[in-house]
mmCIF file of C-alpha atoms in Angstrom:
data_model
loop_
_atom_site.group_PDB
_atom_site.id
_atom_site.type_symbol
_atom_site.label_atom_id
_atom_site.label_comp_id
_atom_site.label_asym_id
_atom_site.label_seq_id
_atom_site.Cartn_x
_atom_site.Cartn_y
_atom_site.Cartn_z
ATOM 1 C CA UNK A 1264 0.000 0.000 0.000
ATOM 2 C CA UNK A 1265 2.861 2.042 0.719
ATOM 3 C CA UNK A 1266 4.410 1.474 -2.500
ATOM 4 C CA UNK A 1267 1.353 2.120 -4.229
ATOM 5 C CA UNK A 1268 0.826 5.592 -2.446
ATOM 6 C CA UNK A 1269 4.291 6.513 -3.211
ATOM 7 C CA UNK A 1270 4.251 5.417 -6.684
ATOM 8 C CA UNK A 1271 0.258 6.099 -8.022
ATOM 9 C CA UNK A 1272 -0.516 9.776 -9.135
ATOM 10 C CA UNK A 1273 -4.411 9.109 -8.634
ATOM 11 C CA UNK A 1274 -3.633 7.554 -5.234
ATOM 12 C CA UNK A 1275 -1.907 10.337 -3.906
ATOM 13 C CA UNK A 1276 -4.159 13.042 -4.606
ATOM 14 C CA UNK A 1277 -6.789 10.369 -3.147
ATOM 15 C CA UNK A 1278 -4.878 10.440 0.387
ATOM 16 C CA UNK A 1279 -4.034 14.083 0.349
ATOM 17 C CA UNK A 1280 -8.173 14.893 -0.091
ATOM 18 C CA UNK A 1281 -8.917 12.191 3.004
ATOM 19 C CA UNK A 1282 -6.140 14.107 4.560
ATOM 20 C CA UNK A 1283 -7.106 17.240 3.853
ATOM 21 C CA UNK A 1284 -10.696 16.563 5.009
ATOM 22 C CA UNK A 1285 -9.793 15.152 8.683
ATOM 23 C CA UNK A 1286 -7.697 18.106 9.039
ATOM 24 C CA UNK A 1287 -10.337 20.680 9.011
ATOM 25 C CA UNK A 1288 -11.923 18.199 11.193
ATOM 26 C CA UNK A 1289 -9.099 18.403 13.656
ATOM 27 C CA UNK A 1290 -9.041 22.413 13.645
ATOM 28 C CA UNK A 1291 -12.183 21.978 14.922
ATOM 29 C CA UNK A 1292 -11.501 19.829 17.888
ATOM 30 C CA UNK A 1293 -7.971 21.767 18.610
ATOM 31 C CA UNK A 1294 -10.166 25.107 19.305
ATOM 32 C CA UNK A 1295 -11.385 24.333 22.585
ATOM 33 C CA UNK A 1296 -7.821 23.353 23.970
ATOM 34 C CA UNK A 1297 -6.734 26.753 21.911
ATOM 35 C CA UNK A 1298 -10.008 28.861 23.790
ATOM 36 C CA UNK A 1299 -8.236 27.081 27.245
ATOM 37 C CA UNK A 1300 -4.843 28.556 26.591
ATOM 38 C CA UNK A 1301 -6.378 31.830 25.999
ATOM 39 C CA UNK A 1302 -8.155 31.343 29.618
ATOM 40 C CA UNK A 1303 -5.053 29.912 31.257
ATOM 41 C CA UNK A 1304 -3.157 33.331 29.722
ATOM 42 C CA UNK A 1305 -5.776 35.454 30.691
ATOM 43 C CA UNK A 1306 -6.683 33.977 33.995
ATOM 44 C CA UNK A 1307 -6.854 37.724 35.543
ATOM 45 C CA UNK A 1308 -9.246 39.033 33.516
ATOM 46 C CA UNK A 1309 -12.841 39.006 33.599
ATOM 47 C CA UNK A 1310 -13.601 37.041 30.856
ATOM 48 C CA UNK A 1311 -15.082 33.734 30.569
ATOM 49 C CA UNK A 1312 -14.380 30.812 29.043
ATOM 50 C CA UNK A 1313 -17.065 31.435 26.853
ATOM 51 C CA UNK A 1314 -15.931 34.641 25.652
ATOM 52 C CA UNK A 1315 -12.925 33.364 24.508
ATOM 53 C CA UNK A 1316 -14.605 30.682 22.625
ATOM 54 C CA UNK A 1317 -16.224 33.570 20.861
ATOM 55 C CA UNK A 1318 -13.123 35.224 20.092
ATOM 56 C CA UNK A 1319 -11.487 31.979 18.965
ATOM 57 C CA UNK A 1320 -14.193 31.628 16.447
ATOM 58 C CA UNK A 1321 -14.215 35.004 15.527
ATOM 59 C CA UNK A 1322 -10.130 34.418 15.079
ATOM 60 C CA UNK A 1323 -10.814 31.283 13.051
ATOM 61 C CA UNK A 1324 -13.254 32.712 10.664
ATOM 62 C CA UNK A 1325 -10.676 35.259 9.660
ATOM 63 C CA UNK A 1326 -8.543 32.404 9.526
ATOM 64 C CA UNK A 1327 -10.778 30.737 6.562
ATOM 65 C CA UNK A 1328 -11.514 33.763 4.689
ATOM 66 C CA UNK A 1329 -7.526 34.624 4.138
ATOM 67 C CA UNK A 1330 -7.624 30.689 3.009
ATOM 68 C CA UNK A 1331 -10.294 31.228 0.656
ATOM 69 C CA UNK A 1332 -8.826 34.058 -0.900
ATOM 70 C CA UNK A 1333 -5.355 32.236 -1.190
ATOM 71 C CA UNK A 1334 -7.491 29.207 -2.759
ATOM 72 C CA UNK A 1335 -9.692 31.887 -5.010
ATOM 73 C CA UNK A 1336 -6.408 33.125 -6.359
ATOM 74 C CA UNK A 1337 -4.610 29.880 -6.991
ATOM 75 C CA UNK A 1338 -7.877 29.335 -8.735
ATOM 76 C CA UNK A 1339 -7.823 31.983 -11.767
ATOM 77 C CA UNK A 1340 -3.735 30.983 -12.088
ATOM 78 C CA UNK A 1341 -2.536 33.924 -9.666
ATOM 79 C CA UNK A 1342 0.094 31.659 -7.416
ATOM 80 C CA UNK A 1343 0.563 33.941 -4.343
ATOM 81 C CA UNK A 1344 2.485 32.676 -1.620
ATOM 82 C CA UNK A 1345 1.428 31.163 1.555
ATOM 83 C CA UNK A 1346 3.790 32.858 4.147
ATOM 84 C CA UNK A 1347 2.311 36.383 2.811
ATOM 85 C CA UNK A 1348 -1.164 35.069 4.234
ATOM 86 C CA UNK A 1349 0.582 33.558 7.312
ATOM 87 C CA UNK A 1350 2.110 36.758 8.506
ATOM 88 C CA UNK A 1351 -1.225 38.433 7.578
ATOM 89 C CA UNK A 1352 -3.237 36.141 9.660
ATOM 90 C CA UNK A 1353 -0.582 36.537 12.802
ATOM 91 C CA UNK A 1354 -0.687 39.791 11.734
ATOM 92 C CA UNK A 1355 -4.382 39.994 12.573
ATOM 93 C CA UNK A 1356 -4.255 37.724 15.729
ATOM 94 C CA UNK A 1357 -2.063 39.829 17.644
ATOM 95 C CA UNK A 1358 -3.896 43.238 16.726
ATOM 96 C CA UNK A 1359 -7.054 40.915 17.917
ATOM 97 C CA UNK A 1360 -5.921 39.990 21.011
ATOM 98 C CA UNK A 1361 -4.551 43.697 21.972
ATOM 99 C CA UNK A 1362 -8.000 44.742 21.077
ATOM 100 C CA UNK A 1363 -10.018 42.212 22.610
ATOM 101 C CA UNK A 1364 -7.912 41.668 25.996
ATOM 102 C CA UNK A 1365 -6.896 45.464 26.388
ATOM 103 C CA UNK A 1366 -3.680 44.948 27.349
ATOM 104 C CA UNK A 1367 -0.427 46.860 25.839
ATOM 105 C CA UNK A 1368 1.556 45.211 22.773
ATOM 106 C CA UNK A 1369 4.601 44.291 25.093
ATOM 107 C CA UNK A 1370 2.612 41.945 27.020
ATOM 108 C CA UNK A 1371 0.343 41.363 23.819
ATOM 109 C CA UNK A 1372 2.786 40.426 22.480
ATOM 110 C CA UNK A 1373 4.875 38.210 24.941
ATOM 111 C CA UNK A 1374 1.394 35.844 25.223
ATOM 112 C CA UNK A 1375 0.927 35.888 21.463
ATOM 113 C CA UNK A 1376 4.006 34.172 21.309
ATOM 114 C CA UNK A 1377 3.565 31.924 24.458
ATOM 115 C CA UNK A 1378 0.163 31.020 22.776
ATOM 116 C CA UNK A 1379 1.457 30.043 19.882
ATOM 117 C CA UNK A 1380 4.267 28.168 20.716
ATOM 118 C CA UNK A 1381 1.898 26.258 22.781
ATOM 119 C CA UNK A 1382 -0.637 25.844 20.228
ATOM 120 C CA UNK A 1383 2.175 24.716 17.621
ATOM 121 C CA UNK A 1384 3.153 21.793 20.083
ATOM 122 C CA UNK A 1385 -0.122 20.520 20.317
ATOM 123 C CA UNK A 1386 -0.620 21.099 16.468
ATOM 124 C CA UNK A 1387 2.203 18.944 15.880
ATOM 125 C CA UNK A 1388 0.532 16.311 18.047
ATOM 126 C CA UNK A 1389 -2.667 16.327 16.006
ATOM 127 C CA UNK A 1390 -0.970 16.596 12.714
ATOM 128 C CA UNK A 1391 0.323 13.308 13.727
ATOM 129 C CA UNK A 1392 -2.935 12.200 14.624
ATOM 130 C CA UNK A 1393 -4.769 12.906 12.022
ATOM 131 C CA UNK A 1394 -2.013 11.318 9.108
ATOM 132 C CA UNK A 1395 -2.228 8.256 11.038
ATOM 133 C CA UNK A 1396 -5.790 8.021 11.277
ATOM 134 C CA UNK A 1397 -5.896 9.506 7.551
ATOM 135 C CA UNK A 1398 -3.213 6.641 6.814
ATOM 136 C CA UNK A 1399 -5.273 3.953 8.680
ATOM 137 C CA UNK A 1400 -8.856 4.720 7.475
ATOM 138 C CA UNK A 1401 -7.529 4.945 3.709
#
């Protein structure tokens, strides 16, 4: 099988859709543990967990839009890169979070960081997860 997903054109593009499809899954379940390093970074402040489950979706919406326009222009032949909408979106979280959480950008910016170097461990843990369950269900 290995072989054949190394080898096969048709078969690869098969495993990178199933992939591709559990991975939007697994956005989905990393948000709450995302929304509970927001709490745990914001324990001080008056919010609840609840509005920063609002703010996380509000934050992931953007998320999706800058991906749709990436997609939209890879669409009509316009190949722009990735990292520009990368930075944009990181871009956009940290003004969000100074916004949102009121705080100045030092400090913004010291738990922007924290967050996501935290998230990106536990990214890396459900990338793994979902290739082997994308590997194992194909």
């Amino acid at each position: 099988m290995i072989n054949s997903l190394i080898t096969e054109g048709k078969i690869q593009e098969q495993f990178k859709n199933q992939l591709l499809s559990f991975s939007s899954i697994a956005l989905f379940v990393l948000l709450p543990f995302f929304t509970l390093f927001l709490k745990l970074f914001y324990i001080r402040r008056k919010y609840t967990y609840v509005d920063h489950l609002v703010f996380v979706f509000h934050v992931q919406t953007v998320f999706f839009m800058l991906l749709a326009i990436y997609f939209l222009a890879e669409l009509f032949q316009f190949t722009p890169r990735l990292w520009i909408f990368a930075i944009l979106f990181l871009l956009y979280l940290l003004l969000a979070m100074h916004k949102f959480y009121e705080q100045n950008y030092f400090k913004t910016f010291i738990k922007f960081t924290l967050l996501n170097f935290t998230y990106l461990l536990i990214s890396i843990f459900g990338v793994v997860i979902v290739g082997l369950a994308s590997f194992a269900l194909f």
